[in-house]
PDB file of C-alpha atoms in Angstrom:
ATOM      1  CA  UNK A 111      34.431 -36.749  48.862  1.00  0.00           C
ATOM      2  CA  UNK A 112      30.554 -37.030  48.450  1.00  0.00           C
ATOM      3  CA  UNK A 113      28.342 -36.449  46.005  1.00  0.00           C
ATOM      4  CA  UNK A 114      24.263 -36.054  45.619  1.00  0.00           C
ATOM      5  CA  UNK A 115      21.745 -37.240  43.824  1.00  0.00           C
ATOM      6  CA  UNK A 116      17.967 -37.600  44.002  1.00  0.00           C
ATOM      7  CA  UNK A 117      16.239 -40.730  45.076  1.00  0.00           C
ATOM      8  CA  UNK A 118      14.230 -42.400  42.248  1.00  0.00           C
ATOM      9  CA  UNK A 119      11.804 -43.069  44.953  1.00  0.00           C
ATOM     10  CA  UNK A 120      10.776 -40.645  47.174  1.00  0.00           C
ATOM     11  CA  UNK A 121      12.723 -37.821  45.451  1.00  0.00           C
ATOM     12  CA  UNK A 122      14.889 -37.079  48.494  1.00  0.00           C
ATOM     13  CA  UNK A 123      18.439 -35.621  48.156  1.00  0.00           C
ATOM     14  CA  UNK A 124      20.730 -38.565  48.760  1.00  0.00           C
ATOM     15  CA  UNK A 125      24.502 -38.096  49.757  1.00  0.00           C
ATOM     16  CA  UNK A 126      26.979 -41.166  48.941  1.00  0.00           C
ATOM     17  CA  UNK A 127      30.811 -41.640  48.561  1.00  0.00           C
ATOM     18  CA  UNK A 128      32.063 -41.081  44.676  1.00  0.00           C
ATOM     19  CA  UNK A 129      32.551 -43.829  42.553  1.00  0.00           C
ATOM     20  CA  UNK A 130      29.850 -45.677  44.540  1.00  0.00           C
ATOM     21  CA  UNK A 131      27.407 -46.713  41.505  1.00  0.00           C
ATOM     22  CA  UNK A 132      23.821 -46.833  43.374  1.00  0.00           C
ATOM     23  CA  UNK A 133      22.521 -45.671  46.328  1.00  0.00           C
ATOM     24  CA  UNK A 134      19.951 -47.346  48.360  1.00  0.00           C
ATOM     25  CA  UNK A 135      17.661 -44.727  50.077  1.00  0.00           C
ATOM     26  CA  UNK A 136      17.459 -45.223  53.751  1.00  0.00           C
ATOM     27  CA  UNK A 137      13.494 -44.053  53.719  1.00  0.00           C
ATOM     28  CA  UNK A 138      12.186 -45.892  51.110  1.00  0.00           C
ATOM     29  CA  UNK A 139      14.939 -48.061  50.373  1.00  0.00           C
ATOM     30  CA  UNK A 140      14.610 -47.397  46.757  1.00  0.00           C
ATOM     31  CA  UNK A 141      17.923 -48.280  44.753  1.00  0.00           C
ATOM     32  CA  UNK A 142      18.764 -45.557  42.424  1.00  0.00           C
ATOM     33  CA  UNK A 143      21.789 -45.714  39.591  1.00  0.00           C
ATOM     34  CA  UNK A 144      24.389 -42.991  39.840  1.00  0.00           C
ATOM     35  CA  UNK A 145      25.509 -41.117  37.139  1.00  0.00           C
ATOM     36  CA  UNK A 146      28.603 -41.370  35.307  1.00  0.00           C
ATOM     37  CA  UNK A 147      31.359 -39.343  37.084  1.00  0.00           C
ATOM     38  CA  UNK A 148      32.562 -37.490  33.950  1.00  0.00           C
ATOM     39  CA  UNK A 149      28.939 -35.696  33.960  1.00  0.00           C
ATOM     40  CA  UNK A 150      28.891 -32.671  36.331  1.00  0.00           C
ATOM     41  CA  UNK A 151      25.373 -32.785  38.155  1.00  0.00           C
ATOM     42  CA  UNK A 152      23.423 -29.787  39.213  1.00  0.00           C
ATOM     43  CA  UNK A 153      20.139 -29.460  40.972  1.00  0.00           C
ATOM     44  CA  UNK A 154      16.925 -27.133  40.601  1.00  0.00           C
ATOM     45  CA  UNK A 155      13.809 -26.821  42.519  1.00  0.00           C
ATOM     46  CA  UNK A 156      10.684 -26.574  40.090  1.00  0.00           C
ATOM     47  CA  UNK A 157       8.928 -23.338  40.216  1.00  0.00           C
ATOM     48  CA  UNK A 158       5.150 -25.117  39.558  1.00  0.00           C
ATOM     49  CA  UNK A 159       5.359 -28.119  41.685  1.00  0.00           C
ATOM     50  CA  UNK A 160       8.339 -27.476  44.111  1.00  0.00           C
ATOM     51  CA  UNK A 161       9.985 -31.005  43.066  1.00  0.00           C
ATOM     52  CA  UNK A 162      13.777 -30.908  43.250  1.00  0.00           C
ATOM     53  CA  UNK A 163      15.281 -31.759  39.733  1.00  0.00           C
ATOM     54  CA  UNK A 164      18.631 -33.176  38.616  1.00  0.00           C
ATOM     55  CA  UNK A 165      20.021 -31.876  35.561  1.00  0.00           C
ATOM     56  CA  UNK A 166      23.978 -31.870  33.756  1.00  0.00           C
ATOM     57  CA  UNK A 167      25.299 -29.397  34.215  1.00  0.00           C
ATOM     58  CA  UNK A 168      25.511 -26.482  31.276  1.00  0.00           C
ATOM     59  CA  UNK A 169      21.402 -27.529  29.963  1.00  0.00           C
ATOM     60  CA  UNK A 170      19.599 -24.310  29.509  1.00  0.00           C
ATOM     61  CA  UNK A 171      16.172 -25.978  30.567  1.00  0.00           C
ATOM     62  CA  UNK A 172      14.627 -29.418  32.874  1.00  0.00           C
ATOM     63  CA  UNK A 173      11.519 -30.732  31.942  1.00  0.00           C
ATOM     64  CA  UNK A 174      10.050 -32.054  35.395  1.00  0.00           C
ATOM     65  CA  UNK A 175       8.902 -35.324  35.289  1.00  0.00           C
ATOM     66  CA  UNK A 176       6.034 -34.638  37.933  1.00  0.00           C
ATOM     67  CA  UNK A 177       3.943 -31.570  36.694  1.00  0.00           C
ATOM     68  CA  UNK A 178       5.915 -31.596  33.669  1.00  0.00           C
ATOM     69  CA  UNK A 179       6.567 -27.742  33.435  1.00  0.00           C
ATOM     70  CA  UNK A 180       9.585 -26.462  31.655  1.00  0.00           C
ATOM     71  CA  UNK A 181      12.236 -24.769  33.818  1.00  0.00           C
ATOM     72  CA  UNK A 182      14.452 -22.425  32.919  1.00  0.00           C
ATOM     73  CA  UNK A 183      18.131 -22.752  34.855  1.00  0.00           C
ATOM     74  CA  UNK A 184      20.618 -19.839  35.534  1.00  0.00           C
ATOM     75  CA  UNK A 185      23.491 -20.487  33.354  1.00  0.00           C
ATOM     76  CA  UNK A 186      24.397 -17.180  32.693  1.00  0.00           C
ATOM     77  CA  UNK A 187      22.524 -15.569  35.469  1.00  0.00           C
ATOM     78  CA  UNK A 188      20.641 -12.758  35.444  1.00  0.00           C
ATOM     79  CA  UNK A 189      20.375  -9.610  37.598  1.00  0.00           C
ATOM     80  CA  UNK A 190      17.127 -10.438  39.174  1.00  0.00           C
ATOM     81  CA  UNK A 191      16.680 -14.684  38.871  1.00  0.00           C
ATOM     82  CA  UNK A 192      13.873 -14.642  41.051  1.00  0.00           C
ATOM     83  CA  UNK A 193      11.468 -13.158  39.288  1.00  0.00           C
ATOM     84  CA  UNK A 194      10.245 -15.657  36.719  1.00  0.00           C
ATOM     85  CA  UNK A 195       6.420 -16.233  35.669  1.00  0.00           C
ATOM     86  CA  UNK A 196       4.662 -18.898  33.856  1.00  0.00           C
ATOM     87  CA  UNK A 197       2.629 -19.225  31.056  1.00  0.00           C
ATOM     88  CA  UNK A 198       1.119 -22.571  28.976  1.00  0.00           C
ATOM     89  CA  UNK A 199       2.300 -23.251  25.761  1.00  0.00           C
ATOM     90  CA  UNK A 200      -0.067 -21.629  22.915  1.00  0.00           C
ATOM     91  CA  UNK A 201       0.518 -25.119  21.162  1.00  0.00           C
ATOM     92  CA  UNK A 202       1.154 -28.204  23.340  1.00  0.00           C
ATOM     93  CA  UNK A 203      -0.471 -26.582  26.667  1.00  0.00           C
ATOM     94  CA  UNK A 204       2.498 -27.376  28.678  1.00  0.00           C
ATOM     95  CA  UNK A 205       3.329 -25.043  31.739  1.00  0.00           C
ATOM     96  CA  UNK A 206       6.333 -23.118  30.977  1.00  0.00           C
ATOM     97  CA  UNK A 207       8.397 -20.474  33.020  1.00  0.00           C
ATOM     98  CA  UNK A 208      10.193 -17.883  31.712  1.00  0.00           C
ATOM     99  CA  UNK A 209      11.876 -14.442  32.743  1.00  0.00           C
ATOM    100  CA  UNK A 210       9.709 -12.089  34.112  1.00  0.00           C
ATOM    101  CA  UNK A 211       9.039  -9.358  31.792  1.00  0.00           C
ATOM    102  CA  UNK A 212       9.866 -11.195  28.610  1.00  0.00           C
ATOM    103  CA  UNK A 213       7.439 -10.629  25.454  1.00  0.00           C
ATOM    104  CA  UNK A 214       7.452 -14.337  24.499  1.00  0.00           C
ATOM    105  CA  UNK A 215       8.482 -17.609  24.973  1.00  0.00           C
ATOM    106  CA  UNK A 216       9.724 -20.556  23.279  1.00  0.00           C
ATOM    107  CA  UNK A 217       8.321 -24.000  24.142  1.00  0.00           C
ATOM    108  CA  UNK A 218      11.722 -26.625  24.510  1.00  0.00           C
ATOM    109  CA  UNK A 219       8.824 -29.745  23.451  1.00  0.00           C
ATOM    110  CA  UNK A 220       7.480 -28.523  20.787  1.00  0.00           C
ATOM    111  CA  UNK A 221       9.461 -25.025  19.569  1.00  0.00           C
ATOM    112  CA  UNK A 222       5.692 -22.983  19.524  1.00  0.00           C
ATOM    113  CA  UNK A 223       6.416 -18.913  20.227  1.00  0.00           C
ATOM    114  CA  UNK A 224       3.835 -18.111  22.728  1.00  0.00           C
ATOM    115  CA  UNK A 225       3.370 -14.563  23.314  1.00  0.00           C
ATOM    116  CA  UNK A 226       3.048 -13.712  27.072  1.00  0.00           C
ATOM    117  CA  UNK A 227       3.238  -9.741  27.115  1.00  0.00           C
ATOM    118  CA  UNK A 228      -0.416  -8.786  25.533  1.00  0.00           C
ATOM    119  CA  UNK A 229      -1.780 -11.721  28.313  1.00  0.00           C
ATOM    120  CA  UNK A 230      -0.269 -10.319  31.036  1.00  0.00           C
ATOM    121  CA  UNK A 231      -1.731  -6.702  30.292  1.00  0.00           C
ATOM    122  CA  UNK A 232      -4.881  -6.968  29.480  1.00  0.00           C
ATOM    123  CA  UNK A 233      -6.660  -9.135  32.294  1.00  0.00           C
ATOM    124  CA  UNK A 234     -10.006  -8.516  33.533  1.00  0.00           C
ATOM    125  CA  UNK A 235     -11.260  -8.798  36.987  1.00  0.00           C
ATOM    126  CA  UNK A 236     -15.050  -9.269  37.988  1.00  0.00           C
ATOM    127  CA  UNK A 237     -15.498  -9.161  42.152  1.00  0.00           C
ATOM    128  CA  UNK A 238     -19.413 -10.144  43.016  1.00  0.00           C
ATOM    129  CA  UNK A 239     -19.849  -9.095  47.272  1.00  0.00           C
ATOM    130  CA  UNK A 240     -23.198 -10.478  48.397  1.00  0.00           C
ATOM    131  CA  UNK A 241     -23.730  -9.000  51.879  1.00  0.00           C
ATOM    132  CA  UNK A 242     -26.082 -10.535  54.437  1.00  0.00           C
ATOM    133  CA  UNK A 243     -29.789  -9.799  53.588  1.00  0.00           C
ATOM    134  CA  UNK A 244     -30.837  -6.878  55.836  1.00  0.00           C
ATOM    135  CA  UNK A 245     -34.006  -4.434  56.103  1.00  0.00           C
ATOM    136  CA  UNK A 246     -34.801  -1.336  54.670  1.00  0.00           C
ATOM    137  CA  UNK A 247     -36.814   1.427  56.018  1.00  0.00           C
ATOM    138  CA  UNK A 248     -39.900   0.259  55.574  1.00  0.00           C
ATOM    139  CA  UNK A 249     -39.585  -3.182  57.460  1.00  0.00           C
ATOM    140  CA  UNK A 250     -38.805  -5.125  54.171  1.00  0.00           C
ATOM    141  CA  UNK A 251     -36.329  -7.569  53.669  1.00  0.00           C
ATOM    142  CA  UNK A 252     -33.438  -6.693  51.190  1.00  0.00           C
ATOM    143  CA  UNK A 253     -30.708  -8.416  49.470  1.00  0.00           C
ATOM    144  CA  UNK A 254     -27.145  -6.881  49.277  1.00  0.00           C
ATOM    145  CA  UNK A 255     -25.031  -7.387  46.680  1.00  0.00           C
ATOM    146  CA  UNK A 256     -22.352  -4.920  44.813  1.00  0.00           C
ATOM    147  CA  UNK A 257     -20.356  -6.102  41.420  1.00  0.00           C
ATOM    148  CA  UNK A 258     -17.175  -4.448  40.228  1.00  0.00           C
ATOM    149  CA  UNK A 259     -14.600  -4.573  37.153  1.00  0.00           C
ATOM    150  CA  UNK A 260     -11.830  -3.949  36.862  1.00  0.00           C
ATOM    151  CA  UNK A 261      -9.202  -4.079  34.271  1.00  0.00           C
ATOM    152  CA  UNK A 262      -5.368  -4.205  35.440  1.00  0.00           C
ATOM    153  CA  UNK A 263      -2.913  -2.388  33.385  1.00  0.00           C
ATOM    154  CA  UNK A 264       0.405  -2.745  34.317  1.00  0.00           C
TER     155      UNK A 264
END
């Protein structure tokens, strides 16, 4: 039987025989520790950065160690698991992802409540269109240029 785990290295997914306790990568020969076999390993891709995370098994959120955005995992999973957002902690300014359509969320680091459904409904869009200069009907040379707002309620 194999098992997985993610090079230390390069971050590549890494297949090698159980009970073996490293793995050498074969692209960047980077030799990374196995875990315990007792602990059952599961794997997540992060939603800001893309990075594929290792986490046990049963942990309601990974920290990833690249962009360092909290991500939320599907143990009890929900009807519609792809539709997460993000939002940065009102506190510590960490990027944090959370179930699309919740009113709040709370940061794993440092336990802050940010609220995420009044700044989601209230954003504010400004569009400035500056057109090639052209002439009017007298011969003189113009400058085009329209501005609109707009304010998104969903």
């Amino acid at each position: 039987m194999q098992s997985q785990v993610v090079c230390s290295g390069c971050r590549t997914l890494l297949l090698y025989p159980r009970g073996a306790p490293n793995v050498r990568c074969a692209l960047c020969s980077t030799v990374t520790p196995v875990q315990p076999t007792g602990l059952e390993m599961d794997r997540i891709i992060c939603g800001c950065c893309h990075t594929l995370l290792m986490y046990t098994r049963g942990a309601t959120s990974v920290r990833c160690l690249c962009c360092q955005t909290v991500n939320l995992t599907n143990v009890n999973p929900s009807p519609a698991p792809n539709q997460v957002a993000t939002v940065r902690c009102g506190s510590c300014q960490i990027t944090l992802m959370y179930p699309y359509g919740a009113p709040s969320v709370k940061c794993a680091v440092c336990q802050y409540v940010t609220n995420v459904g009044s700044a989601t409904h209230s954003q504010s869009q400004t569009v400035v269109v500056e057109n090639p200069m052209s002439f009017d009907e007298t011969g003189k040379l113009v400058s085009n240029v329209v501005v609109g707002v707009t304010t998104e309620k969903k």
